[in-house]
Amino acid sequence: MSILRMTKTLIKNLFHGPFTVSYPIEKKETFDRTRGSIGISIDDCIFCGMCERRCPTNAIHTDKARTSWSIERLKCIQCGYCTEVCPKKCLMMENHYTEPSFGNVRDVHVKCTNTQSPSES
Ligand code: SF4
Ligand code: SF4
C-alpha cells in the first residue's frame, strides 16, 4: 500500500466516527435479505413437526394437541432450514432482530381453533 493511499485511509477513518452502533439504543440498518429472526403465520401451520425435527439447534417445539408452535430465540442460529422444509411455507425469515434479553426467550404462538358459531355459545 502506498504512503498516499494509507494516509487517505487514515484521514477518512479519523473523521468517520465509529462503524459500530450502540445497540439496542440505536437500531442497525437491516436489508431485504437480512437474516433477522424466524416468523410464523400460525393460521397456516398444520403442526406436522417437520421444522422441529430438522432444526439443528432444537430451537423449535410444536404441540399438535395444543395447536402451539414455539421457538427459543437464543438457540436459533438463523440458518433458515426450517423455512425450507416447512410443507405449508408458513415460516419466514424476518429481517428484524429479536429484542435483546437477559434470559432465554421462548416465543409461543397458539392457533385459535375455536370454530364454534355464535349461536352455539
Ligand atoms: S413445518 Fe411448518 S407446518 Fe409443520 S409444524 Fe413447522 S411451521 Fe408448522
Ligand atoms: S433458522 Fe435454523 S436454527 Fe433457527 S429455528 Fe430455523 S432451523 Fe432452527
Coordinates of C-alpha atoms and ligand atoms in Angstrom, one line a residue:
M1 CA 0.0 0.0 0.0
S2 CA 1.4 3.3 -1.0
I3 CA 2.0 6.0 1.6
L4 CA -0.5 8.3 -0.1
R5 CA -3.3 5.6 -0.1
M6 CA -2.5 4.8 3.5
T7 CA -2.7 8.5 4.5
K8 CA -6.0 8.8 2.7
T9 CA -7.5 5.9 4.5
L10 CA -6.1 7.2 7.8
I11 CA -7.7 10.6 7.4
K12 CA -11.0 9.1 6.2
N13 CA -11.2 6.9 9.3
L14 CA -10.2 9.7 11.6
F15 CA -13.2 11.7 10.7
H16 CA -15.7 8.9 10.0
G17 CA -16.7 8.0 13.6
P18 CA -17.3 4.5 14.9
F19 CA -18.7 1.9 12.5
T20 CA -20.4 0.1 15.3
V21 CA -23.8 1.1 16.7
S22 CA -24.9 1.3 20.4
Y23 CA -27.5 -1.5 20.0
P24 CA -30.2 -1.7 21.2
I25 CA -30.5 2.1 21.8
E26 CA -29.5 2.6 18.2
K27 CA -31.0 0.2 15.7
K28 CA -28.8 -1.3 13.0
E29 CA -30.0 -0.8 9.4
T30 CA -31.4 -4.0 8.0
F31 CA -31.8 -5.1 4.4
D32 CA -34.4 -7.1 2.5
R33 CA -32.4 -10.3 2.8
T34 CA -31.1 -9.7 6.4
R35 CA -31.4 -13.0 8.4
G36 CA -33.1 -11.4 11.5
S37 CA -35.5 -13.8 13.1
I38 CA -38.0 -16.5 12.3
G39 CA -41.6 -15.6 12.0
I40 CA -44.7 -17.8 11.6
S41 CA -48.1 -17.5 10.0
I42 CA -49.7 -19.6 12.7
D43 CA -53.0 -19.9 10.9
D44 CA -51.4 -21.9 8.1
C45 CA -49.4 -24.3 10.4
I46 CA -50.6 -27.9 10.5
F47 CA -48.2 -28.8 13.4
C48 CA -46.5 -31.6 11.4
G49 CA -43.3 -31.1 13.4
M50 CA -41.1 -31.1 10.4
C51 CA -39.4 -27.8 11.4
E52 CA -38.8 -29.1 14.9
R53 CA -37.2 -32.3 13.7
R54 CA -35.0 -30.6 11.2
C55 CA -33.8 -27.7 13.4
P56 CA -30.1 -28.2 14.1
T57 CA -30.2 -26.5 17.5
N58 CA -33.6 -27.8 18.8
A59 CA -34.9 -24.2 19.0
I60 CA -38.4 -25.1 17.8
H61 CA -41.1 -27.0 19.7
T62 CA -44.5 -27.9 18.3
D63 CA -47.5 -29.3 20.1
K64 CA -50.3 -30.7 17.9
A65 CA -52.7 -31.3 20.8
R66 CA -52.4 -27.7 22.0
T67 CA -52.0 -26.3 18.5
S68 CA -49.0 -24.4 19.6
W69 CA -45.6 -23.6 18.0
S70 CA -42.8 -22.1 19.9
I71 CA -39.2 -21.0 19.4
E72 CA -36.3 -20.4 21.8
R73 CA -34.9 -17.2 20.3
L74 CA -31.4 -17.5 21.7
K75 CA -31.0 -21.1 20.4
C76 CA -31.8 -20.1 16.8
I77 CA -28.8 -19.6 14.6
Q78 CA -30.8 -18.1 11.7
C79 CA -29.8 -20.9 9.3
G80 CA -33.2 -20.7 7.6
Y81 CA -33.5 -24.5 7.3
C82 CA -37.0 -24.6 8.9
T83 CA -38.3 -22.2 6.3
E84 CA -37.1 -24.5 3.6
V85 CA -38.6 -27.7 5.0
C86 CA -42.0 -26.4 6.1
P87 CA -44.6 -28.0 3.8
K88 CA -47.0 -25.2 4.3
K89 CA -44.4 -22.4 3.8
C90 CA -45.7 -20.7 6.9
L91 CA -42.3 -19.9 8.3
M92 CA -40.4 -16.9 7.1
M93 CA -37.1 -15.2 7.8
E94 CA -38.0 -11.8 9.0
N95 CA -35.4 -9.0 8.6
H96 CA -35.6 -7.6 12.1
Y97 CA -33.7 -8.9 15.0
T98 CA -35.0 -10.4 18.2
E99 CA -35.2 -7.9 21.0
P100 CA -32.3 -8.3 23.4
S101 CA -32.9 -10.1 26.7
F102 CA -31.1 -11.5 29.8
G103 CA -32.8 -14.8 29.9
N104 CA -33.8 -17.4 27.3
V105 CA -36.9 -16.2 25.5
R106 CA -39.5 -18.7 24.2
D107 CA -42.0 -17.1 21.9
V108 CA -45.2 -19.2 21.8
H109 CA -47.8 -19.0 19.1
V110 CA -51.1 -20.7 19.6
K111 CA -53.5 -21.3 16.7
C112 CA -57.1 -20.4 17.6
T113 CA -59.2 -23.4 16.6
N114 CA -62.5 -22.3 18.1
T115 CA -64.9 -23.0 15.3
Q116 CA -68.0 -22.6 17.5
S117 CA -70.6 -20.4 15.9
P118 CA -72.0 -17.5 17.9
S119 CA -75.4 -19.3 18.3
E120 CA -73.6 -22.3 19.9
S121 CA -72.0 -20.3 22.7
Ligands
SF4_1 S1 -43.0 -27.4 9.4 FE1 -44.4 -25.7 9.0 S2 -46.5 -26.6 9.1 FE2 -45.0 -28.1 10.1 S3 -45.1 -27.6 12.3 FE3 -43.4 -26.4 11.3 S4 -44.3 -24.4 10.9 FE4 -46.0 -25.9 11.2
SF4_2 S1 -33.5 -20.8 11.4 FE1 -32.3 -22.7 11.8 S2 -31.8 -22.7 13.9 FE2 -33.4 -21.2 13.7 S3 -35.3 -22.2 14.2 FE3 -35.0 -22.4 11.9 S4 -33.9 -24.4 11.6 FE4 -33.7 -23.8 13.8

